[in-house]
Amino acid sequence: MQSTRKITEDIVWVGSSDRRLERFENLFPIPRGIAYNAYFIEDEKTVLMDTVDESVARQLYENVDYLLDGRQLDYLVVNHVEPDHCAGIVEFLSRFPDMKVVGTAKAIQIIGQFYEADMTERAVAVKEGEELSLGKHTLRFYMAPMVHWPEVMMTYDVTDKTLFSADAFGAFGAFSGSIFNDEIRFERDWLDDARRYYANIVGKYGIQVQNVLKKVALLEVEKICPLHGPIWRSNLDWFIEKYQAWSSYRPEEKGVVLIYGSVYGNTERAVDALAVRLADAGVSNLAVYDVSSTHVSELISEIFRCSHVVLASATYNAGMFPPMENLLTDMKALAVKNRKVVLIENGSWALSAGKGMAKELEEMKEMTVLGEMLSLKSVLPRQREEELNQVVDQIVKSLAE
Ligand code: FEO
């Protein structure tokens, strides 16, 4: 049975959702599943925009068969070669011997690395601004290298003012029939997973995303069709502004995320003591996480959201608590910058977690450590309340700036 949805008169969503996959890229937990989007354009020439992951490919084949209704598929446009969007390439090449594959030269090269397919007569390499006429529709191609792989491009349907944005503007999460942003409660149900998707998948490439946003700003875009997550057909500026913040590493909100690594609960209690005092001081946007029990992708996402970060780590093997070290390594790899940070270290002897955290932060850009590091020996005793209050004052003052 076909499961498709019309986006415009001629553009149809032909993707599907996977609710069984535990970890996206075998790395990121996706308790809400994931949608793989592909799009069909019906015109004098027929076009499929990208394919899907192997797990849902049967649904794609059925959807495309239904829409073709006996016609041939003329073009497969490949905006991104990552296998979660390319499982169908070989199958479509074999089903439609005259079908051309349209992509960047790099995409065509990488397809050859992943799949055994003779592309010599089938590949059409396109460059920035080149157009492809389908009859009524004209497709224009825009290069988007490193958003998220080097071969990525975006395709703009000039006729329907629709942008096929590849990984940009995507989100984790499976669909429940509704595929458009105005059919769901995006801010309540999807925003966290859109941010987590952005920060962890594309977060490292802020400059490249900014370059693409500049190109998008020059286009009249009525719909954004990403490879994952909801299709945007209203309120586009709101989501584009989120992308502006994330890709420029500008905090999305003024707020404090407090992340601790604690062996016996004493570092945790110190962070809880700080959090309640911040709340008493009127700070309302607070989030406390245990680095051991929260997936690092959630923590990265929260750091992209918040202006202020408290990192508290027990000393372990004369260094940082291992999950805290992992978080800082990931922050560095994803080019996190422009945050205000408070450091708390703990250790019963040979305190050294703080030194490690400070060194990692020094290797990131525009990270400001507020005040002196709070160094604890096992517990935070009552006599040191004043020091904790000073940390509160520093954060409150900084939030007000
Ligand atoms: Fe969903 Fe970069 O692929």
mmCIF file of C-alpha atoms and ligand atoms in Angstrom:
data_model
loop_
_atom_site.group_PDB
_atom_site.id
_atom_site.type_symbol
_atom_site.label_atom_id
_atom_site.label_comp_id
_atom_site.label_asym_id
_atom_site.label_seq_id
_atom_site.Cartn_x
_atom_site.Cartn_y
_atom_site.Cartn_z
ATOM 1 C CA MET A 1 0.000 0.000 0.000
ATOM 2 C CA GLN A 2 1.353 3.418 -0.902
ATOM 3 C CA SER A 3 1.882 5.953 1.906
ATOM 4 C CA THR A 4 2.482 9.332 0.313
ATOM 5 C CA ARG A 5 1.516 12.943 0.997
ATOM 6 C CA LYS A 6 1.187 15.802 -1.432
ATOM 7 C CA ILE A 7 3.323 18.852 -0.755
ATOM 8 C CA THR A 8 2.325 20.851 -3.828
ATOM 9 C CA GLU A 9 0.314 19.915 -6.895
ATOM 10 C CA ASP A 10 3.328 18.091 -8.361
ATOM 11 C CA ILE A 11 5.644 17.404 -5.423
ATOM 12 C CA VAL A 12 4.871 14.368 -3.288
ATOM 13 C CA TRP A 13 6.517 13.086 -0.105
ATOM 14 C CA VAL A 14 7.445 9.429 -0.620
ATOM 15 C CA GLY A 15 9.559 8.801 2.501
ATOM 16 C CA SER A 16 8.947 6.669 5.544
ATOM 17 C CA SER A 17 9.778 6.291 9.244
ATOM 18 C CA ASP A 18 11.888 3.803 11.166
ATOM 19 C CA ARG A 19 10.734 3.223 14.738
ATOM 20 C CA ARG A 20 12.959 0.204 15.342
ATOM 21 C CA LEU A 21 16.430 1.699 15.005
ATOM 22 C CA GLU A 22 17.943 2.247 18.439
ATOM 23 C CA ARG A 23 20.854 4.494 17.497
ATOM 24 C CA PHE A 24 21.165 6.800 14.506
ATOM 25 C CA GLU A 25 24.591 6.376 12.892
ATOM 26 C CA ASN A 26 25.012 3.604 15.496
ATOM 27 C CA LEU A 27 25.726 6.442 17.897
ATOM 28 C CA PHE A 28 22.785 8.664 18.815
ATOM 29 C CA PRO A 29 19.812 7.223 20.752
ATOM 30 C CA ILE A 30 16.556 7.934 18.932
ATOM 31 C CA PRO A 31 13.708 6.914 21.249
ATOM 32 C CA ARG A 32 11.285 8.812 18.988
ATOM 33 C CA GLY A 33 12.546 7.020 15.851
ATOM 34 C CA ILE A 34 13.601 8.738 12.658
ATOM 35 C CA ALA A 35 11.951 9.747 9.393
ATOM 36 C CA TYR A 36 13.749 9.435 6.074
ATOM 37 C CA ASN A 37 12.320 11.842 3.542
ATOM 38 C CA ALA A 38 12.372 11.466 -0.232
ATOM 39 C CA TYR A 39 10.324 13.445 -2.716
ATOM 40 C CA PHE A 40 8.799 12.727 -6.108
ATOM 41 C CA ILE A 41 8.182 15.407 -8.734
ATOM 42 C CA GLU A 42 5.666 14.690 -11.437
ATOM 43 C CA ASP A 43 6.230 16.623 -14.647
ATOM 44 C CA GLU A 44 7.057 15.952 -18.317
ATOM 45 C CA LYS A 45 10.153 14.402 -16.779
ATOM 46 C CA THR A 46 9.768 12.418 -13.560
ATOM 47 C CA VAL A 47 12.181 12.998 -10.703
ATOM 48 C CA LEU A 48 12.967 11.359 -7.387
ATOM 49 C CA MET A 49 14.764 13.627 -4.917
ATOM 50 C CA ASP A 50 17.039 11.319 -2.892
ATOM 51 C CA THR A 51 16.104 7.849 -1.639
ATOM 52 C CA VAL A 52 15.881 6.491 1.938
ATOM 53 C CA ASP A 53 17.583 4.122 4.353
ATOM 54 C CA GLU A 54 17.573 0.411 3.618
ATOM 55 C CA SER A 55 15.221 -0.205 6.565
ATOM 56 C CA VAL A 56 12.315 1.591 4.872
ATOM 57 C CA ALA A 57 13.284 1.203 1.208
ATOM 58 C CA ARG A 58 10.413 -1.183 0.390
ATOM 59 C CA GLN A 59 7.938 1.553 1.216
ATOM 60 C CA LEU A 60 9.799 3.984 -1.043
ATOM 61 C CA TYR A 61 9.700 1.542 -3.966
ATOM 62 C CA GLU A 62 5.986 1.032 -3.527
ATOM 63 C CA ASN A 63 5.340 4.768 -3.271
ATOM 64 C CA VAL A 64 7.350 5.546 -6.408
ATOM 65 C CA ASP A 65 5.760 2.684 -8.373
ATOM 66 C CA TYR A 66 2.333 4.008 -7.441
ATOM 67 C CA LEU A 67 3.141 7.564 -8.547
ATOM 68 C CA LEU A 68 4.873 6.529 -11.764
ATOM 69 C CA ASP A 69 1.859 4.406 -12.679
ATOM 70 C CA GLY A 70 3.812 2.715 -15.470
ATOM 71 C CA ARG A 71 5.937 5.723 -16.496
ATOM 72 C CA GLN A 72 9.720 5.659 -16.393
ATOM 73 C CA LEU A 73 11.765 7.486 -13.776
ATOM 74 C CA ASP A 74 13.882 10.022 -15.674
ATOM 75 C CA TYR A 75 16.070 11.495 -12.920
ATOM 76 C CA LEU A 76 17.287 10.586 -9.456
ATOM 77 C CA VAL A 77 18.649 13.738 -7.831
ATOM 78 C CA VAL A 78 21.126 12.901 -5.076
ATOM 79 C CA ASN A 79 21.568 15.817 -2.709
ATOM 80 C CA HIS A 80 23.506 13.764 -0.153
ATOM 81 C CA VAL A 81 25.260 10.397 -0.466
ATOM 82 C CA GLU A 82 25.178 9.290 3.163
ATOM 83 C CA PRO A 83 23.767 5.733 3.054
ATOM 84 C CA ASP A 84 20.661 6.639 5.077
ATOM 85 C CA HIS A 85 19.512 8.450 1.920
ATOM 86 C CA CYS A 86 21.046 6.307 -0.778
ATOM 87 C CA ALA A 87 19.943 2.737 -0.200
ATOM 88 C CA GLY A 88 17.709 2.926 -3.273
ATOM 89 C CA ILE A 89 20.260 4.087 -5.836
ATOM 90 C CA VAL A 90 21.305 0.667 -7.136
ATOM 91 C CA GLU A 91 17.725 -0.570 -7.226
ATOM 92 C CA PHE A 92 16.498 2.441 -9.220
ATOM 93 C CA LEU A 93 19.476 2.234 -11.601
ATOM 94 C CA SER A 94 18.530 -1.327 -12.358
ATOM 95 C CA ARG A 95 14.777 -0.714 -12.586
ATOM 96 C CA PHE A 96 15.111 2.257 -14.953
ATOM 97 C CA PRO A 97 17.937 1.757 -17.478
ATOM 98 C CA ASP A 98 17.519 5.267 -18.951
ATOM 99 C CA MET A 99 17.389 7.082 -15.578
ATOM 100 C CA LYS A 100 20.125 9.666 -14.972
ATOM 101 C CA VAL A 101 21.654 10.336 -11.556
ATOM 102 C CA VAL A 102 22.117 14.046 -10.862
ATOM 103 C CA GLY A 103 24.527 15.244 -8.172
ATOM 104 C CA THR A 104 27.770 17.046 -7.564
ATOM 105 C CA ALA A 105 30.950 15.551 -9.060
ATOM 106 C CA LYS A 106 31.972 14.617 -5.530
ATOM 107 C CA ALA A 107 28.629 12.888 -4.942
ATOM 108 C CA ILE A 108 29.086 10.809 -8.064
ATOM 109 C CA GLN A 109 32.568 9.845 -6.910
ATOM 110 C CA ILE A 110 31.336 8.821 -3.447
ATOM 111 C CA ILE A 111 28.411 6.831 -4.883
ATOM 112 C CA GLY A 112 31.065 4.780 -6.698
ATOM 113 C CA GLN A 113 32.839 4.166 -3.390
ATOM 114 C CA PHE A 114 29.697 2.853 -1.671
ATOM 115 C CA TYR A 115 27.917 1.032 -4.466
ATOM 116 C CA GLU A 116 29.002 -1.186 -7.307
ATOM 117 C CA ALA A 117 27.222 0.523 -10.163
ATOM 118 C CA ASP A 118 28.458 1.582 -13.556
ATOM 119 C CA MET A 119 27.664 5.297 -13.594
ATOM 120 C CA THR A 120 29.641 6.197 -16.724
ATOM 121 C CA GLU A 121 26.624 6.817 -18.911
ATOM 122 C CA ARG A 122 24.219 7.598 -16.090
ATOM 123 C CA ALA A 123 25.771 10.389 -14.033
ATOM 124 C CA VAL A 124 25.076 14.082 -14.586
ATOM 125 C CA ALA A 125 27.426 16.266 -12.531
ATOM 126 C CA VAL A 126 26.020 19.700 -11.734
ATOM 127 C CA LYS A 127 27.625 22.870 -10.419
ATOM 128 C CA GLU A 128 26.490 25.930 -8.458
ATOM 129 C CA GLY A 129 23.494 27.631 -10.071
ATOM 130 C CA GLU A 130 23.024 25.097 -12.879
ATOM 131 C CA GLU A 131 19.436 24.330 -13.803
ATOM 132 C CA LEU A 132 17.521 21.302 -14.975
ATOM 133 C CA SER A 133 14.219 21.751 -16.768
ATOM 134 C CA LEU A 134 11.588 19.098 -16.198
ATOM 135 C CA GLY A 135 8.880 20.775 -18.305
ATOM 136 C CA LYS A 136 6.771 22.911 -15.960
ATOM 137 C CA HIS A 137 9.343 22.756 -13.160
ATOM 138 C CA THR A 138 12.902 24.011 -13.151
ATOM 139 C CA LEU A 139 15.362 22.716 -10.597
ATOM 140 C CA ARG A 140 18.362 24.857 -9.615
ATOM 141 C CA PHE A 141 21.314 23.429 -7.712
ATOM 142 C CA TYR A 142 23.242 25.066 -4.885
ATOM 143 C CA MET A 143 26.419 23.594 -3.463
ATOM 144 C CA ALA A 144 26.382 23.013 0.310
ATOM 145 C CA PRO A 145 29.731 21.359 1.100
ATOM 146 C CA MET A 146 30.116 19.988 4.647
ATOM 147 C CA VAL A 147 26.445 20.386 5.486
ATOM 148 C CA HIS A 148 27.078 17.615 6.419
ATOM 149 C CA TRP A 149 29.411 15.807 3.980
ATOM 150 C CA PRO A 150 31.592 17.382 1.268
ATOM 151 C CA GLU A 151 29.391 16.301 -1.655
ATOM 152 C CA VAL A 152 26.169 17.881 -0.380
ATOM 153 C CA MET A 153 24.041 20.178 -2.504
ATOM 154 C CA MET A 154 20.594 21.648 -2.106
ATOM 155 C CA THR A 155 18.019 21.791 -4.871
ATOM 156 C CA TYR A 156 15.592 24.659 -5.358
ATOM 157 C CA ASP A 157 12.408 24.087 -7.310
ATOM 158 C CA VAL A 158 12.053 27.502 -8.931
ATOM 159 C CA THR A 159 8.471 26.810 -9.996
ATOM 160 C CA ASP A 160 7.081 25.772 -6.618
ATOM 161 C CA LYS A 161 9.565 27.844 -4.551
ATOM 162 C CA THR A 162 10.521 24.706 -2.663
ATOM 163 C CA LEU A 163 13.967 24.076 -1.196
ATOM 164 C CA PHE A 164 15.186 20.508 -0.864
ATOM 165 C CA SER A 165 17.639 21.220 1.913
ATOM 166 C CA ALA A 166 19.422 17.871 2.417
ATOM 167 C CA ASP A 167 20.448 17.402 6.091
ATOM 168 C CA ALA A 168 19.882 21.069 6.941
ATOM 169 C CA PHE A 169 16.648 21.831 8.816
ATOM 170 C CA GLY A 170 16.319 18.161 9.791
ATOM 171 C CA ALA A 171 15.326 16.519 13.075
ATOM 172 C CA PHE A 172 15.321 13.159 14.786
ATOM 173 C CA GLY A 173 11.852 11.680 15.206
ATOM 174 C CA ALA A 174 9.473 9.404 13.306
ATOM 175 C CA PHE A 175 6.251 10.727 11.805
ATOM 176 C CA SER A 176 2.770 9.886 13.016
ATOM 177 C CA GLY A 177 1.031 10.571 9.737
ATOM 178 C CA SER A 178 1.583 14.324 10.069
ATOM 179 C CA ILE A 179 4.614 15.491 8.119
ATOM 180 C CA PHE A 180 4.185 19.285 8.032
ATOM 181 C CA ASN A 181 5.389 21.655 10.746
ATOM 182 C CA ASP A 182 1.917 23.151 11.092
ATOM 183 C CA GLU A 183 0.307 19.752 11.686
ATOM 184 C CA ILE A 184 2.374 19.069 14.803
ATOM 185 C CA ARG A 185 3.390 20.913 17.966
ATOM 186 C CA PHE A 186 6.953 21.426 16.810
ATOM 187 C CA GLU A 187 8.190 23.600 19.638
ATOM 188 C CA ARG A 188 6.791 21.248 22.280
ATOM 189 C CA ASP A 189 7.470 17.876 20.661
ATOM 190 C CA TRP A 190 10.224 18.324 18.054
ATOM 191 C CA LEU A 191 12.459 21.290 18.833
ATOM 192 C CA ASP A 192 14.710 19.439 21.303
ATOM 193 C CA ASP A 193 15.321 16.690 18.772
ATOM 194 C CA ALA A 194 15.878 19.217 15.966
ATOM 195 C CA ARG A 195 18.495 20.969 18.102
ATOM 196 C CA ARG A 196 20.093 17.669 19.117
ATOM 197 C CA TYR A 197 20.178 16.621 15.480
ATOM 198 C CA TYR A 198 21.731 19.926 14.390
ATOM 199 C CA ALA A 199 24.276 20.195 17.198
ATOM 200 C CA ASN A 200 25.566 16.651 16.888
ATOM 201 C CA ILE A 201 25.300 15.993 13.160
ATOM 202 C CA VAL A 202 26.029 19.384 11.587
ATOM 203 C CA GLY A 203 27.188 21.406 14.631
ATOM 204 C CA LYS A 204 30.844 21.281 13.707
ATOM 205 C CA TYR A 205 30.150 23.009 10.390
ATOM 206 C CA GLY A 206 28.694 26.325 11.529
ATOM 207 C CA ILE A 207 30.589 28.376 8.949
ATOM 208 C CA GLN A 208 29.375 26.175 6.118
ATOM 209 C CA VAL A 209 25.789 26.368 7.411
ATOM 210 C CA GLN A 210 26.083 30.163 7.582
ATOM 211 C CA ASN A 211 27.215 30.176 3.934
ATOM 212 C CA VAL A 212 24.167 28.187 2.932
ATOM 213 C CA LEU A 213 21.843 30.440 4.960
ATOM 214 C CA LYS A 214 23.165 33.408 2.974
ATOM 215 C CA LYS A 215 22.191 31.655 -0.256
ATOM 216 C CA VAL A 216 18.766 30.721 1.124
ATOM 217 C CA ALA A 217 18.157 34.350 2.148
ATOM 218 C CA LEU A 218 18.332 35.373 -1.526
ATOM 219 C CA LEU A 219 15.673 32.874 -2.567
ATOM 220 C CA GLU A 220 11.933 33.109 -2.275
ATOM 221 C CA VAL A 221 11.317 29.956 -0.262
ATOM 222 C CA GLU A 222 7.778 28.843 0.561
ATOM 223 C CA LYS A 223 8.611 25.300 1.604
ATOM 224 C CA ILE A 224 11.650 23.585 3.066
ATOM 225 C CA CYS A 225 11.912 19.842 2.486
ATOM 226 C CA PRO A 226 14.720 18.304 4.577
ATOM 227 C CA LEU A 227 15.919 14.704 4.492
ATOM 228 C CA HIS A 228 14.771 14.085 8.082
ATOM 229 C CA GLY A 229 11.948 15.535 10.139
ATOM 230 C CA PRO A 230 9.023 17.786 9.361
ATOM 231 C CA ILE A 231 8.516 19.715 6.137
ATOM 232 C CA TRP A 232 8.241 23.449 6.681
ATOM 233 C CA ARG A 233 5.435 25.289 4.915
ATOM 234 C CA SER A 234 4.740 28.082 7.417
ATOM 235 C CA ASN A 235 6.684 30.120 9.952
ATOM 236 C CA LEU A 236 9.918 29.403 8.055
ATOM 237 C CA ASP A 237 11.655 32.470 9.472
ATOM 238 C CA TRP A 238 11.270 31.143 13.032
ATOM 239 C CA PHE A 239 13.153 27.949 12.220
ATOM 240 C CA ILE A 240 15.711 29.741 10.041
ATOM 241 C CA GLU A 241 16.438 32.001 13.027
ATOM 242 C CA LYS A 242 17.120 28.898 15.152
ATOM 243 C CA TYR A 243 19.621 27.838 12.506
ATOM 244 C CA GLN A 244 21.177 31.316 12.555
ATOM 245 C CA ALA A 245 21.726 31.002 16.316
ATOM 246 C CA TRP A 246 22.998 27.430 16.262
ATOM 247 C CA SER A 247 25.330 27.887 13.289
ATOM 248 C CA SER A 248 26.847 31.076 14.691
ATOM 249 C CA TYR A 249 27.246 29.374 18.117
ATOM 250 C CA ARG A 250 25.054 32.092 19.596
ATOM 251 C CA PRO A 251 23.213 30.746 22.671
ATOM 252 C CA GLU A 252 19.584 30.185 21.828
ATOM 253 C CA GLU A 253 18.499 31.168 25.331
ATOM 254 C CA LYS A 254 19.840 32.786 28.456
ATOM 255 C CA GLY A 255 19.991 29.888 30.846
ATOM 256 C CA VAL A 256 22.257 27.640 32.869
ATOM 257 C CA VAL A 257 22.935 23.986 32.165
ATOM 258 C CA LEU A 258 24.674 22.270 35.078
ATOM 259 C CA ILE A 259 26.444 19.002 34.282
ATOM 260 C CA TYR A 260 28.140 16.914 36.918
ATOM 261 C CA GLY A 261 30.250 13.791 37.044
ATOM 262 C CA SER A 262 29.970 12.332 40.529
ATOM 263 C CA VAL A 263 31.200 9.033 41.974
ATOM 264 C CA TYR A 264 29.598 8.974 45.440
ATOM 265 C CA GLY A 265 27.126 11.838 45.136
ATOM 266 C CA ASN A 266 29.134 14.651 46.737
ATOM 267 C CA THR A 267 29.812 16.556 43.494
ATOM 268 C CA GLU A 268 26.158 16.013 42.625
ATOM 269 C CA ARG A 269 25.056 17.533 45.948
ATOM 270 C CA ALA A 270 27.301 20.538 45.418
ATOM 271 C CA VAL A 271 25.670 21.127 42.014
ATOM 272 C CA ASP A 272 22.196 20.699 43.499
ATOM 273 C CA ALA A 273 23.120 23.243 46.194
ATOM 274 C CA LEU A 274 24.222 25.660 43.480
ATOM 275 C CA ALA A 275 21.073 25.060 41.433
ATOM 276 C CA VAL A 276 18.659 25.792 44.290
ATOM 277 C CA ARG A 277 20.540 28.967 45.140
ATOM 278 C CA LEU A 278 20.389 30.069 41.505
ATOM 279 C CA ALA A 279 16.653 29.426 41.549
ATOM 280 C CA ASP A 280 16.363 31.422 44.798
ATOM 281 C CA ALA A 281 18.222 34.234 43.054
ATOM 282 C CA GLY A 282 15.569 34.300 40.324
ATOM 283 C CA VAL A 283 17.246 32.260 37.594
ATOM 284 C CA SER A 284 14.426 30.298 36.004
ATOM 285 C CA ASN A 285 16.046 28.572 33.040
ATOM 286 C CA LEU A 286 18.016 25.829 34.798
ATOM 287 C CA ALA A 287 18.764 22.259 33.791
ATOM 288 C CA VAL A 288 20.837 19.776 35.836
ATOM 289 C CA TYR A 289 22.259 16.606 34.260
ATOM 290 C CA ASP A 290 24.301 13.644 35.423
ATOM 291 C CA VAL A 291 27.016 13.163 32.811
ATOM 292 C CA SER A 292 27.017 9.415 33.516
ATOM 293 C CA SER A 293 23.348 8.826 32.810
ATOM 294 C CA THR A 294 22.667 11.388 30.081
ATOM 295 C CA HIS A 295 23.747 10.665 26.531
ATOM 296 C CA VAL A 296 26.449 13.056 25.420
ATOM 297 C CA SER A 297 24.334 14.129 22.425
ATOM 298 C CA GLU A 298 21.689 15.486 24.855
ATOM 299 C CA LEU A 299 24.340 17.402 26.775
ATOM 300 C CA ILE A 300 25.807 18.888 23.589
ATOM 301 C CA SER A 301 22.322 19.940 22.561
ATOM 302 C CA GLU A 302 21.706 21.628 25.914
ATOM 303 C CA ILE A 303 25.042 23.438 25.649
ATOM 304 C CA PHE A 304 23.982 24.747 22.216
ATOM 305 C CA ARG A 305 20.766 25.980 23.859
ATOM 306 C CA CYS A 306 22.124 27.678 26.970
ATOM 307 C CA SER A 307 24.342 30.699 27.468
ATOM 308 C CA HIS A 308 25.932 29.420 30.715
ATOM 309 C CA VAL A 309 27.437 26.038 31.491
ATOM 310 C CA VAL A 310 28.485 24.658 34.882
ATOM 311 C CA LEU A 311 30.850 21.694 34.638
ATOM 312 C CA ALA A 312 31.514 19.803 37.855
ATOM 313 C CA SER A 313 33.776 16.791 37.877
ATOM 314 C CA ALA A 314 35.129 14.367 40.398
ATOM 315 C CA THR A 315 38.803 13.499 40.037
ATOM 316 C CA TYR A 316 39.328 10.011 38.661
ATOM 317 C CA ASN A 317 42.612 8.269 37.875
ATOM 318 C CA ALA A 318 44.372 11.599 38.470
ATOM 319 C CA GLY A 319 42.253 13.278 35.799
ATOM 320 C CA MET A 320 38.687 14.105 34.900
ATOM 321 C CA PHE A 321 35.785 11.742 35.524
ATOM 322 C CA PRO A 322 35.799 9.777 32.220
ATOM 323 C CA PRO A 323 32.286 10.730 30.954
ATOM 324 C CA MET A 324 33.123 14.407 31.648
ATOM 325 C CA GLU A 325 36.305 14.045 29.623
ATOM 326 C CA ASN A 326 34.224 12.497 26.834
ATOM 327 C CA LEU A 327 31.827 15.462 26.932
ATOM 328 C CA LEU A 328 34.651 17.991 26.699
ATOM 329 C CA THR A 329 36.242 16.060 23.826
ATOM 330 C CA ASP A 330 32.913 16.131 22.005
ATOM 331 C CA MET A 331 32.445 19.856 22.686
ATOM 332 C CA LYS A 332 35.857 20.481 21.147
ATOM 333 C CA ALA A 333 35.152 18.237 18.153
ATOM 334 C CA LEU A 334 31.854 20.035 17.511
ATOM 335 C CA ALA A 335 33.546 23.440 17.712
ATOM 336 C CA VAL A 336 31.365 24.643 20.596
ATOM 337 C CA LYS A 337 32.265 28.219 21.479
ATOM 338 C CA ASN A 338 31.008 31.456 22.979
ATOM 339 C CA ARG A 339 29.767 30.191 26.335
ATOM 340 C CA LYS A 340 30.250 31.354 29.922
ATOM 341 C CA VAL A 341 31.516 28.489 32.050
ATOM 342 C CA VAL A 342 31.796 27.797 35.775
ATOM 343 C CA LEU A 343 34.104 24.992 36.882
ATOM 344 C CA ILE A 344 33.767 22.842 39.987
ATOM 345 C CA GLU A 345 36.251 20.102 40.771
ATOM 346 C CA ASN A 346 36.219 17.509 43.491
ATOM 347 C CA GLY A 347 38.756 15.052 44.840
ATOM 348 C CA SER A 348 39.629 13.568 48.184
ATOM 349 C CA TRP A 349 43.336 13.755 47.465
ATOM 350 C CA ALA A 350 45.434 14.985 44.491
ATOM 351 C CA LEU A 351 42.696 17.233 43.020
ATOM 352 C CA SER A 352 43.232 17.336 39.276
ATOM 353 C CA ALA A 353 39.874 17.249 37.442
ATOM 354 C CA GLY A 354 39.733 21.041 37.233
ATOM 355 C CA LYS A 355 43.097 21.349 35.568
ATOM 356 C CA GLY A 356 41.965 18.921 32.877
ATOM 357 C CA MET A 357 38.652 20.745 32.306
ATOM 358 C CA ALA A 358 40.346 24.143 32.123
ATOM 359 C CA LYS A 359 42.864 22.852 29.582
ATOM 360 C CA GLU A 360 40.118 21.465 27.336
ATOM 361 C CA LEU A 361 38.222 24.762 27.510
ATOM 362 C CA GLU A 362 41.358 26.706 26.591
ATOM 363 C CA GLU A 363 41.463 24.754 23.357
ATOM 364 C CA MET A 364 37.953 25.963 22.436
ATOM 365 C CA LYS A 365 37.166 29.440 21.182
ATOM 366 C CA GLU A 366 35.468 32.271 23.082
ATOM 367 C CA MET A 367 34.878 30.247 26.242
ATOM 368 C CA THR A 368 34.907 32.495 29.299
ATOM 369 C CA VAL A 369 35.501 30.887 32.684
ATOM 370 C CA LEU A 370 33.685 32.901 35.354
ATOM 371 C CA GLY A 371 35.531 33.509 38.620
ATOM 372 C CA GLU A 372 37.753 31.070 40.449
ATOM 373 C CA MET A 373 37.230 27.355 40.162
ATOM 374 C CA LEU A 374 35.417 25.907 43.170
ATOM 375 C CA SER A 375 37.661 23.127 44.485
ATOM 376 C CA LEU A 376 36.077 20.609 46.829
ATOM 377 C CA LYS A 377 37.711 18.023 48.980
ATOM 378 C CA SER A 378 35.110 15.250 49.164
ATOM 379 C CA VAL A 379 32.133 17.339 50.333
ATOM 380 C CA LEU A 380 31.052 20.946 50.209
ATOM 381 C CA PRO A 381 30.819 21.838 53.929
ATOM 382 C CA ARG A 382 28.440 24.441 55.360
ATOM 383 C CA GLN A 383 31.341 26.701 56.239
ATOM 384 C CA ARG A 384 31.938 27.284 52.534
ATOM 385 C CA GLU A 385 28.436 28.555 51.794
ATOM 386 C CA GLU A 386 29.791 32.024 51.096
ATOM 387 C CA GLU A 387 31.950 30.673 48.267
ATOM 388 C CA LEU A 388 28.894 29.046 46.711
ATOM 389 C CA ASN A 389 26.982 32.317 47.030
ATOM 390 C CA GLN A 390 29.791 34.068 45.202
ATOM 391 C CA VAL A 391 29.428 31.626 42.309
ATOM 392 C CA VAL A 392 25.692 32.381 42.262
ATOM 393 C CA ASP A 393 26.392 36.129 42.174
ATOM 394 C CA GLN A 394 28.834 35.726 39.301
ATOM 395 C CA ILE A 395 26.360 33.728 37.228
ATOM 396 C CA VAL A 396 23.456 36.092 37.987
ATOM 397 C CA LYS A 397 25.574 39.130 37.085
ATOM 398 C CA SER A 398 26.783 37.520 33.890
ATOM 399 C CA LEU A 399 23.239 36.509 32.885
ATOM 400 C CA ALA A 400 22.171 40.130 33.242
ATOM 401 C CA GLU A 401 24.861 41.416 30.859
HETATM 402 FE FE1 FEO B 1 20.806 11.820 7.146
HETATM 403 FE FE2 FEO B 1 24.101 13.227 6.640
HETATM 404 O O1 FEO B 1 22.575 12.094 6.528
#
